Amino acid sequence: MPSFDIVSKLKKDEVQNAVDNANRELQTRFDFRGVEASFTFDKSSNEVKLEAMEEFQIQQMDEILRMKLIKRNIEAGSASFGDITRSGKKSLQTVSFKEGIDKELGKKLCKMIKDAKIKVDPKINDDIVRVTGKKKDDLQAAIALVRASDIEQPLQYENFRD
């Protein structure tokens, strides 16, 4: 029976590369000369920490990071930029990345597919949604439906089997 999985995965290596490129750009920019500013990526918690002396520098670093993520094909919807906080002499910001499909999003996806009356059967399996059907065309219609929806988290479609 044909099936596919709807997943939400983060390419951690690409995020690391984007952070490294952003740090390189900080070293070459004139407005950051002599300023202690840096990006650090924690792979275990999927967070990037931005550190600089002033709040306006953090805002500039936001734009640098966004541009580097876009160049690495990481969707902006997977990143949530936190508030800028002040800690002693430094300003800090944390950018966290979403990974995996939580229960609420899984239920929303299943309900949306079932309400569309497509002859497929979506099931939640931990942090993936498996969609099975009798025809390949029905599965492709389900993929098109999910792509057309306004879900804030980037989704990928894997394990398409005939």
Phi, psi and omega in degrees: 000128181297144179204166171207165180245139171259120182229167174225099182246148177254131176276093185296325179295321179291323176295318178299317178296319178297319179294317178298317178296322179294320177296320177297319179295324177300322181291332183264346182283138182293321183287353177248013178291130178075010181251135176277100179221142181201159172248136173227135181249127177255108185293330183289325182253002181054047181231142173249129178255130177254128180233133175204174182282322185236159181293321181293332176290323176298319179297321176293322179294327174306310182296320178299313182296317179301316180296319180292324177294319180296319179297332180267012178060038173257121186293142182295335180293342180277346181256136173239118183274122180280179179285153177277126180242159180248128180229100182067240180267356185247152171256141183231150172214143178244131176247117180252148183248137179275140177214138181086159180258118179281172185299319182297313180294322178298317178295320179297317179296315180298315180297318181297318180291319180292322180292337180282354178061031173277142184280064176226165182235103178273139178224140179273128180231096185054252181249025174229156175244117179264129180244123179239151179199171181277329184243144177296325180296323178295321178294320179293326176294323178294319177298315179298321179296314181292320178296324182283343182286165182259060179272131187285347183256137179290136182240150174237157182240118186233170174053042177289115184238141178271000000 
